[in-house]
Amino acid sequence: MFRFIVRRLLQMIVAFFGTTLIVYALMFAGQGDPIQALAGERPVTEAQRAYLTEKYHLDATGVGGFFYRYFDYLSNLLRGDLGESLTGRSIGDILAAAWPVTIKLALIAIAVAVIFGVTAGVLAGIRRASIFDNATLLLTLLVLGIPTIVLAPLAQYYLGVRWQLFPPTAGADPDFYALLLPGIVLGSLSLATALRLTRTSVAENLRADYVRTARSKGLPRRRVVSVHVLRNSLIPVITFLGVELGNLMSGAIITEGVFNIPGVGFNLFRGIRTEDGPLVVGIVSVLVVVYLVANLVVDILYAVLDPRIRYE
């Protein structure tokens, strides 16, 4: 296990350097005026031009100058210095205010997927080809076929504005109730995928040899399902949910934008819309780290849950 963790950490470091290099290159490569590339089409004041030139060492030219700027940017990133947006606000302060909101939203979404998706998937797998199984397959197919950009406004209009069951927008400091509807919308796709994955895994394990052996020994069906089937069936589900939690924590741009939630995705969308290059690059760089750490945790859990797995 120790060798596996070390190997995954080394792979994570390589992926981190490669991803940040690509992000940084896309910010500057092929641009005649890198300062204007950072600011997009918005006008740049002399004070902003001087700050960006000093911050990103834009007076260094050539390939050597590019890598010098990249490693300087990387060293600042590793020290936690994400710089400032074009509005003059610290990117670290922006993320510090946005992370708690996004984490709450992601936890609500993943809870919805686990409570409803996994539970319904287990029941559908046990009662395969039943009315409940067919109904869940049809509903999940419907959910998977509706993109979030359509589902979020529909839920906001009917559940928030027309029927007034939930607040239509979250506001600056949202509480749990204000985040509940966005969390359900955000977790709906994860719920549908987790349900189908759980259902397939349970149905396959019920036909496995070890289940027939357990039944032949006279074990009750409840014990066979709860002890033997569920343990093996939930391994791919936990892997999916772990990676999905990393994706959700990275920020849901559409959901946070529709419900006006001041989270990471909302700030990333605002940076893209206002063409704030430093803000976009800073947020994306942090999201890369979050996603890599989430994948590392999932791989470790995968090995812990099933000791038969060997990482060679």
GROMACS .gro file of C-alpha atoms in nm:
model
  312
    1MET     CA    1   0.000   0.000   0.000
    2PHE     CA    2   0.284   0.240   0.085
    3ARG     CA    3   0.449   0.185  -0.253
    4PHE     CA    4   0.117   0.241  -0.425
    5ILE     CA    5   0.058   0.571  -0.244
    6VAL     CA    6   0.410   0.691  -0.328
    7ARG     CA    7   0.362   0.597  -0.693
    8ARG     CA    8   0.029   0.778  -0.710
    9LEU     CA    9   0.180   1.086  -0.545
   10LEU     CA   10   0.455   1.093  -0.808
   11GLN     CA   11   0.196   1.060  -1.084
   12MET     CA   12  -0.006   1.338  -0.924
   13ILE     CA   13   0.296   1.569  -0.921
   14VAL     CA   14   0.363   1.502  -1.290
   15ALA     CA   15  -0.003   1.565  -1.373
   16PHE     CA   16   0.002   1.887  -1.171
   17PHE     CA   17   0.306   2.025  -1.353
   18GLY     CA   18   0.168   1.923  -1.692
   19THR     CA   19  -0.176   2.070  -1.634
   20THR     CA   20  -0.054   2.400  -1.492
   21LEU     CA   21   0.193   2.431  -1.781
   22ILE     CA   22  -0.091   2.388  -2.031
   23VAL     CA   23  -0.310   2.640  -1.848
   24TYR     CA   24  -0.028   2.893  -1.831
   25ALA     CA   25   0.068   2.837  -2.196
   26LEU     CA   26  -0.289   2.889  -2.312
   27MET     CA   27  -0.288   3.221  -2.129
   28PHE     CA   28   0.016   3.354  -2.314
   29ALA     CA   29   0.102   3.139  -2.617
   30GLY     CA   30   0.036   3.285  -2.958
   31GLN     CA   31  -0.061   3.626  -2.823
   32GLY     CA   32   0.094   3.939  -2.965
   33ASP     CA   33   0.018   4.132  -2.648
   34PRO     CA   34   0.007   3.901  -2.344
   35ILE     CA   35  -0.129   4.178  -2.124
   36GLN     CA   36  -0.424   4.225  -2.356
   37ALA     CA   37  -0.465   3.846  -2.363
   38LEU     CA   38  -0.508   3.854  -1.986
   39ALA     CA   39  -0.759   4.136  -2.001
   40GLY     CA   40  -0.948   4.024  -2.310
   41GLU     CA   41  -1.126   4.307  -2.490
   42ARG     CA   42  -1.153   4.530  -2.185
   43PRO     CA   43  -0.933   4.841  -2.176
   44VAL     CA   44  -0.613   4.817  -1.969
   45THR     CA   45  -0.497   5.111  -1.763
   46GLU     CA   46  -0.131   5.196  -1.728
   47ALA     CA   47  -0.141   5.090  -1.362
   48GLN     CA   48  -0.285   4.750  -1.458
   49ARG     CA   49  -0.030   4.710  -1.738
   50ALA     CA   50   0.255   4.786  -1.499
   51TYR     CA   51   0.119   4.545  -1.238
   52LEU     CA   52   0.072   4.259  -1.488
   53THR     CA   53   0.416   4.316  -1.638
   54GLU     CA   54   0.578   4.295  -1.295
   55LYS     CA   55   0.357   4.012  -1.171
   56TYR     CA   56   0.410   3.782  -1.470
   57HIS     CA   57   0.759   3.907  -1.572
   58LEU     CA   58   0.634   3.991  -1.918
   59ASP     CA   59   0.950   4.187  -1.996
   60ALA     CA   60   1.130   3.848  -2.028
   61THR     CA   61   1.100   3.731  -2.389
   62GLY     CA   62   1.165   3.413  -2.585
   63VAL     CA   63   1.128   3.048  -2.484
   64GLY     CA   64   1.357   3.098  -2.186
   65GLY     CA   65   1.151   3.393  -2.077
   66PHE     CA   66   0.832   3.188  -2.102
   67PHE     CA   67   0.965   2.909  -1.876
   68TYR     CA   68   1.111   3.167  -1.638
   69ARG     CA   69   0.768   3.323  -1.606
   70TYR     CA   70   0.607   2.980  -1.567
   71PHE     CA   71   0.836   2.865  -1.286
   72ASP     CA   72   0.795   3.200  -1.112
   73TYR     CA   73   0.418   3.162  -1.139
   74LEU     CA   74   0.447   2.804  -1.012
   75SER     CA   75   0.662   2.903  -0.714
   76ASN     CA   76   0.407   3.169  -0.617
   77LEU     CA   77   0.129   2.913  -0.656
   78LEU     CA   78   0.304   2.662  -0.427
   79ARG     CA   79   0.346   2.936  -0.167
   80GLY     CA   80  -0.026   3.008  -0.183
   81ASP     CA   81   0.015   3.339  -0.365
   82LEU     CA   82  -0.246   3.337  -0.640
   83GLY     CA   83  -0.205   3.703  -0.720
   84GLU     CA   84  -0.480   3.956  -0.776
   85SER     CA   85  -0.763   3.979  -1.023
   86LEU     CA   86  -0.789   4.270  -1.264
   87THR     CA   87  -1.025   4.434  -1.017
   88GLY     CA   88  -0.741   4.446  -0.761
   89ARG     CA   89  -0.892   4.191  -0.523
   90SER     CA   90  -0.679   3.902  -0.394
   91ILE     CA   91  -0.769   3.574  -0.568
   92GLY     CA   92  -0.692   3.389  -0.245
   93ASP     CA   93  -0.952   3.598  -0.062
   94ILE     CA   94  -1.206   3.531  -0.337
   95LEU     CA   95  -1.153   3.154  -0.307
   96ALA     CA   96  -1.154   3.168   0.074
   97ALA     CA   97  -1.501   3.322   0.063
   98ALA     CA   98  -1.627   3.091  -0.214
   99TRP     CA   99  -1.502   2.752  -0.092
  100PRO     CA  100  -1.735   2.712   0.211
  101VAL     CA  101  -2.039   2.774  -0.008
  102THR     CA  102  -1.925   2.533  -0.279
  103ILE     CA  103  -1.836   2.263  -0.024
  104LYS     CA  104  -2.184   2.287   0.132
  105LEU     CA  105  -2.345   2.265  -0.210
  106ALA     CA  106  -2.127   1.966  -0.310
  107LEU     CA  107  -2.204   1.781   0.015
  108ILE     CA  108  -2.578   1.830  -0.035
  109ALA     CA  109  -2.551   1.703  -0.392
  110ILE     CA  110  -2.347   1.397  -0.295
  111ALA     CA  111  -2.585   1.323  -0.004
  112VAL     CA  112  -2.878   1.328  -0.245
  113ALA     CA  113  -2.694   1.088  -0.476
  114VAL     CA  114  -2.605   0.850  -0.191
  115ILE     CA  115  -2.937   0.850  -0.003
  116PHE     CA  116  -3.166   0.823  -0.303
  117GLY     CA  117  -2.945   0.696  -0.585
  118VAL     CA  118  -2.758   0.416  -0.406
  119THR     CA  119  -3.062   0.304  -0.205
  120ALA     CA  120  -3.287   0.290  -0.510
  121GLY     CA  121  -3.008   0.118  -0.707
  122VAL     CA  122  -2.977  -0.159  -0.447
  123LEU     CA  123  -3.354  -0.217  -0.448
  124ALA     CA  124  -3.366  -0.214  -0.829
  125GLY     CA  125  -3.077  -0.461  -0.850
  126ILE     CA  126  -3.242  -0.699  -0.603
  127ARG     CA  127  -3.582  -0.669  -0.773
  128ARG     CA  128  -3.454  -0.683  -1.127
  129ALA     CA  129  -3.716  -0.668  -1.407
  130SER     CA  130  -3.983  -0.555  -1.158
  131ILE     CA  131  -4.206  -0.250  -1.196
  132PHE     CA  132  -3.980  -0.055  -0.959
  133ASP     CA  133  -3.672  -0.149  -1.161
  134ASN     CA  134  -3.827  -0.047  -1.492
  135ALA     CA  135  -3.959   0.278  -1.344
  136THR     CA  136  -3.619   0.378  -1.205
  137LEU     CA  137  -3.448   0.299  -1.535
  138LEU     CA  138  -3.699   0.518  -1.719
  139LEU     CA  139  -3.668   0.806  -1.471
  140THR     CA  140  -3.288   0.799  -1.470
  141LEU     CA  141  -3.285   0.792  -1.849
  142LEU     CA  142  -3.504   1.102  -1.846
  143VAL     CA  143  -3.276   1.280  -1.597
  144LEU     CA  144  -2.962   1.188  -1.791
  145GLY     CA  145  -3.121   1.319  -2.109
  146ILE     CA  146  -3.191   1.666  -1.965
  147PRO     CA  147  -2.881   1.887  -1.942
  148THR     CA  148  -2.824   2.093  -1.629
  149ILE     CA  149  -2.855   2.416  -1.827
  150VAL     CA  150  -3.220   2.319  -1.890
  151LEU     CA  151  -3.298   2.143  -1.561
  152ALA     CA  152  -3.172   2.426  -1.336
  153PRO     CA  153  -3.394   2.706  -1.482
  154LEU     CA  154  -3.696   2.471  -1.489
  155ALA     CA  155  -3.649   2.377  -1.123
  156GLN     CA  156  -3.594   2.741  -1.031
  157TYR     CA  157  -3.911   2.853  -1.208
  158TYR     CA  158  -4.151   2.579  -1.096
  159LEU     CA  159  -4.019   2.498  -0.747
  160GLY     CA  160  -3.889   2.843  -0.660
  161VAL     CA  161  -4.103   3.102  -0.839
  162ARG     CA  162  -4.434   2.939  -0.928
  163TRP     CA  163  -4.492   2.697  -0.639
  164GLN     CA  164  -4.261   2.879  -0.394
  165LEU     CA  165  -4.135   2.560  -0.229
  166PHE     CA  166  -3.775   2.680  -0.223
  167PRO     CA  167  -3.599   3.019  -0.246
  168PRO     CA  168  -3.548   3.097  -0.618
  169THR     CA  169  -3.198   3.238  -0.552
  170ALA     CA  170  -2.943   3.168  -0.281
  171GLY     CA  171  -2.809   3.519  -0.219
  172ALA     CA  172  -2.482   3.637  -0.070
  173ASP     CA  173  -2.481   3.423   0.246
  174PRO     CA  174  -2.699   3.118   0.172
  175ASP     CA  175  -2.817   2.883   0.446
  176PHE     CA  176  -2.891   2.511   0.412
  177TYR     CA  177  -3.249   2.563   0.293
  178ALA     CA  178  -3.141   2.810   0.025
  179LEU     CA  179  -2.884   2.558  -0.104
  180LEU     CA  180  -3.119   2.259  -0.094
  181LEU     CA  181  -3.281   2.308  -0.436
  182PRO     CA  182  -2.950   2.386  -0.613
  183GLY     CA  183  -2.799   2.082  -0.438
  184ILE     CA  184  -3.078   1.857  -0.563
  185VAL     CA  185  -3.037   1.991  -0.917
  186LEU     CA  186  -2.659   1.953  -0.901
  187GLY     CA  187  -2.685   1.602  -0.759
  188SER     CA  188  -2.954   1.480  -0.999
  189LEU     CA  189  -2.708   1.368  -1.265
  190SER     CA  190  -2.489   1.199  -1.002
  191LEU     CA  191  -2.800   1.038  -0.854
  192ALA     CA  192  -2.905   0.889  -1.187
  193THR     CA  193  -2.556   0.760  -1.264
  194ALA     CA  194  -2.508   0.617  -0.913
  195LEU     CA  195  -2.847   0.444  -0.930
  196ARG     CA  196  -2.772   0.276  -1.260
  197LEU     CA  197  -2.420   0.180  -1.153
  198THR     CA  198  -2.542   0.035  -0.822
  199ARG     CA  199  -2.825  -0.153  -0.988
  200THR     CA  200  -2.594  -0.313  -1.245
  201SER     CA  201  -2.331  -0.403  -0.987
  202VAL     CA  202  -2.582  -0.559  -0.745
  203ALA     CA  203  -2.750  -0.757  -1.022
  204GLU     CA  204  -2.416  -0.895  -1.143
  205ASN     CA  205  -2.298  -0.991  -0.794
  206LEU     CA  206  -2.625  -1.170  -0.718
  207ARG     CA  207  -2.537  -1.411  -1.001
  208ALA     CA  208  -2.179  -1.462  -0.881
  209ASP     CA  209  -2.045  -1.799  -0.763
  210TYR     CA  210  -1.974  -1.683  -0.409
  211VAL     CA  211  -2.339  -1.583  -0.366
  212ARG     CA  212  -2.458  -1.926  -0.477
  213THR     CA  213  -2.211  -2.080  -0.234
  214ALA     CA  214  -2.338  -1.865   0.052
  215ARG     CA  215  -2.696  -1.959  -0.028
  216SER     CA  216  -2.609  -2.329  -0.047
  217LYS     CA  217  -2.467  -2.303   0.306
  218GLY     CA  218  -2.810  -2.194   0.427
  219LEU     CA  219  -2.735  -1.826   0.494
  220PRO     CA  220  -3.045  -1.605   0.502
  221ARG     CA  221  -3.104  -1.391   0.193
  222ARG     CA  222  -3.081  -1.072   0.400
  223ARG     CA  223  -2.736  -1.168   0.529
  224VAL     CA  224  -2.616  -1.271   0.184
  225VAL     CA  225  -2.720  -0.936   0.040
  226SER     CA  226  -2.610  -0.711   0.326
  227VAL     CA  227  -2.276  -0.878   0.404
  228HIS     CA  228  -2.153  -1.031   0.079
  229VAL     CA  229  -2.327  -0.860  -0.212
  230LEU     CA  230  -2.328  -0.500  -0.092
  231ARG     CA  231  -1.960  -0.495   0.003
  232ASN     CA  232  -1.848  -0.592  -0.346
  233SER     CA  233  -2.122  -0.404  -0.529
  234LEU     CA  234  -2.049  -0.068  -0.367
  235ILE     CA  235  -1.679  -0.060  -0.460
  236PRO     CA  236  -1.733   0.089  -0.811
  237VAL     CA  237  -2.008   0.314  -0.670
  238ILE     CA  238  -1.778   0.456  -0.403
  239THR     CA  239  -1.511   0.511  -0.668
  240PHE     CA  240  -1.758   0.702  -0.883
  241LEU     CA  241  -1.891   0.908  -0.591
  242GLY     CA  242  -1.540   0.995  -0.475
  243VAL     CA  243  -1.441   1.127  -0.816
  244GLU     CA  244  -1.779   1.297  -0.848
  245LEU     CA  245  -1.728   1.473  -0.515
  246GLY     CA  246  -1.404   1.617  -0.653
  247ASN     CA  247  -1.591   1.734  -0.961
  248LEU     CA  248  -1.868   1.892  -0.754
  249MET     CA  249  -1.621   2.068  -0.524
  250SER     CA  250  -1.452   2.207  -0.832
  251GLY     CA  251  -1.759   2.420  -0.874
  252ALA     CA  252  -2.076   2.388  -1.075
  253ILE     CA  253  -2.069   2.685  -1.308
  254ILE     CA  254  -2.423   2.646  -1.442
  255THR     CA  255  -2.596   2.567  -1.113
  256GLU     CA  256  -2.419   2.839  -0.917
  257GLY     CA  257  -2.481   3.087  -1.197
  258VAL     CA  258  -2.854   3.016  -1.227
  259PHE     CA  259  -2.921   3.026  -0.852
  260ASN     CA  260  -2.680   3.317  -0.789
  261ILE     CA  261  -2.462   3.119  -0.547
  262PRO     CA  262  -2.132   3.295  -0.470
  263GLY     CA  263  -1.921   2.980  -0.495
  264VAL     CA  264  -1.615   2.875  -0.692
  265GLY     CA  265  -1.806   2.806  -1.013
  266PHE     CA  266  -1.984   3.141  -0.991
  267ASN     CA  267  -1.653   3.326  -0.958
  268LEU     CA  268  -1.499   3.124  -1.239
  269PHE     CA  269  -1.793   3.208  -1.463
  270ARG     CA  270  -1.765   3.574  -1.365
  271GLY     CA  271  -1.395   3.571  -1.449
  272ILE     CA  272  -1.466   3.420  -1.791
  273ARG     CA  273  -1.751   3.662  -1.859
  274THR     CA  274  -1.551   3.970  -1.756
  275GLU     CA  275  -1.237   3.834  -1.928
  276ASP     CA  276  -1.035   3.844  -1.608
  277GLY     CA  277  -0.737   3.625  -1.706
  278PRO     CA  278  -0.552   3.616  -1.371
  279LEU     CA  279  -0.872   3.518  -1.186
  280VAL     CA  280  -0.952   3.236  -1.431
  281VAL     CA  281  -0.598   3.095  -1.427
  282GLY     CA  282  -0.574   3.115  -1.047
  283ILE     CA  283  -0.904   2.934  -0.991
  284VAL     CA  284  -0.832   2.667  -1.253
  285SER     CA  285  -0.489   2.600  -1.100
  286VAL     CA  286  -0.645   2.538  -0.757
  287LEU     CA  287  -0.917   2.319  -0.909
  288VAL     CA  288  -0.648   2.101  -1.065
  289VAL     CA  289  -0.506   2.034  -0.718
  290VAL     CA  290  -0.853   1.958  -0.576
  291TYR     CA  291  -0.930   1.710  -0.852
  292LEU     CA  292  -0.594   1.533  -0.821
  293VAL     CA  293  -0.627   1.497  -0.442
  294ALA     CA  294  -0.983   1.363  -0.481
  295ASN     CA  295  -0.861   1.099  -0.726
  296LEU     CA  296  -0.579   0.999  -0.492
  297VAL     CA  297  -0.821   0.951  -0.202
  298VAL     CA  298  -1.052   0.743  -0.422
  299ASP     CA  299  -0.768   0.514  -0.530
  300ILE     CA  300  -0.663   0.458  -0.168
  301LEU     CA  301  -1.022   0.382  -0.063
  302TYR     CA  302  -1.053   0.141  -0.354
  303ALA     CA  303  -0.755  -0.057  -0.229
  304VAL     CA  304  -0.878  -0.051   0.132
  305LEU     CA  305  -1.229  -0.172   0.046
  306ASP     CA  306  -1.112  -0.467  -0.161
  307PRO     CA  307  -0.784  -0.625  -0.039
  308ARG     CA  308  -0.787  -0.858  -0.340
  309ILE     CA  309  -0.697  -0.566  -0.564
  310ARG     CA  310  -0.328  -0.550  -0.646
  311TYR     CA  311  -0.166  -0.241  -0.787
  312GLU     CA  312   0.133  -0.357  -0.986
   0.00000   0.00000   0.00000
